[in-house]
């Protein structure tokens, strides 16, 4: 959803670029236009008011009084306007031209009227225009009127867009500044995230201690996680715990119609923060401005780029000594951020704020149930079980919805039925946006991940398990097994590559062994396993088919489409394909055999995963040992000897 919003913004910007993006140009042009409009609507000149003039070409000549008299006598004058010190006369139309004559100093002449009468020239008097009046009506008034309309429109737009059109002053209202009364305890679950930001609280409380030690203080922390998981809440809690000012903005509010406004708002934001420091600046949806410059396509987006550059400049510019300002930013798409944002001294720390597991959901429900009258037989754990895959914000909604349902039904407390209905409504609403997994799918995912985890723990050369989860993350990954890589490892030995293949195949093998049917969930695993075996044979010289030969295959763009040229024989290509296929089969057989041996371990782990959704690497090892099996801790456990790659 955030994605869509940003795209809309981009489009707006591109459309409005050029003319409308320069407020000064717009102002000047509008001034001129409105003067012209005003002049036609309220003409000042008697000559025009007379109606004689108007659509013709017009010319004004300054003439002497005697010349004018001559013209009157010649009969070429149609109308004469007499003022106190000047006379204006309109000539008759000739060749589509009408000339007006002006006499600036009038000689008192009593005979004028009778001359006009005798020649049949229309005449009248007009009040003298003076310089001040001229200016007032000609220029000042139209501009004033224009300005009033302009500022009225600007205010209306500012209201609808959450920012001022005139940039500069308008941004003050856009930035929310407060001292939040939120504490860490208000955010349930996410213990690791809280631990990671606790250091910032400590620093904000006593910056001198850190500065005296010469410590480098973080300037920016990126909170990464799906929507509604409490990123804003966590940022507020940091400010609340440290008792500092909290300034919050959303990234998209920087991107406005006019180029340059975003950058000036960033400047304002930091200026304001420095004034109230120590302070936390919180930028929600930072991807709106922080999108990678490379990903912007041809031309990019000037406004966003300028805004981003200003943000980078501000972060590089301020020093945290004295009254510190720390920037927290939130995104659910860290992968699209401009790498410049993630460099040291900027958002060099990332804190994962993930969807809660079962225990986390129970805690969150407990936080939000405070103040709600619930019946005795309401079991929050039961609600937590029903809401796998939902975020904190969804849970808060459910409790509120349940209370509303009870209120509508005129009950004095919220019953389990109300909660059940609220959960169903919430899930039905969410199902349109993101798919929620069914119990059957959950089971498949649990077996699949257990298969990966067991293979990782029992295979020589495999990376140990850090965490196994069946909490869905986004649309793509239904579950994941996180492995801990060994530090400072640049080389991989052959047996380690094979171990990686075994672990990758573990997911699919588990589905086959324990469910008896394969799902589409293993597609990515197989792709990676194939890549590894192919690279071993064709790049690293680890197979007998190609020996030490490096087989390169290039896609030739000039031959069109997916034509590839290879610098090795078709025979070798066939052999290579056969080799990859055989090896995969061989490894797969081995993995199926191993998992069958570890059947109890996989079953136990799956059961526990289905219950608590996330288990640690420690716990994985414990569970395997509980079933009387060994994990790999050196030696030659379960690595079958004939790796004839
Ligand atoms: P995000 O910024 O990640 O989109 P928010 O911080 O705006 O999410 O969360 C919205 C609301 O959801 C919060 O105000 C809070 O009421 C509730 N919420 C989300 N996560 C939690 C949590 N871990 N503990 C308690 N409440 C939560
Ligand atoms: Zn997998």
XYZ file of C-alpha atoms and ligand atoms in Angstrom, residues 448-449 452 525, ligand 2:
5
model
C 9.418 -27.870 5.570
C 11.328 -25.597 7.940
C 15.899 -27.490 6.762
C 15.305 -23.912 -2.521
Zn 12.753 -24.015 2.078
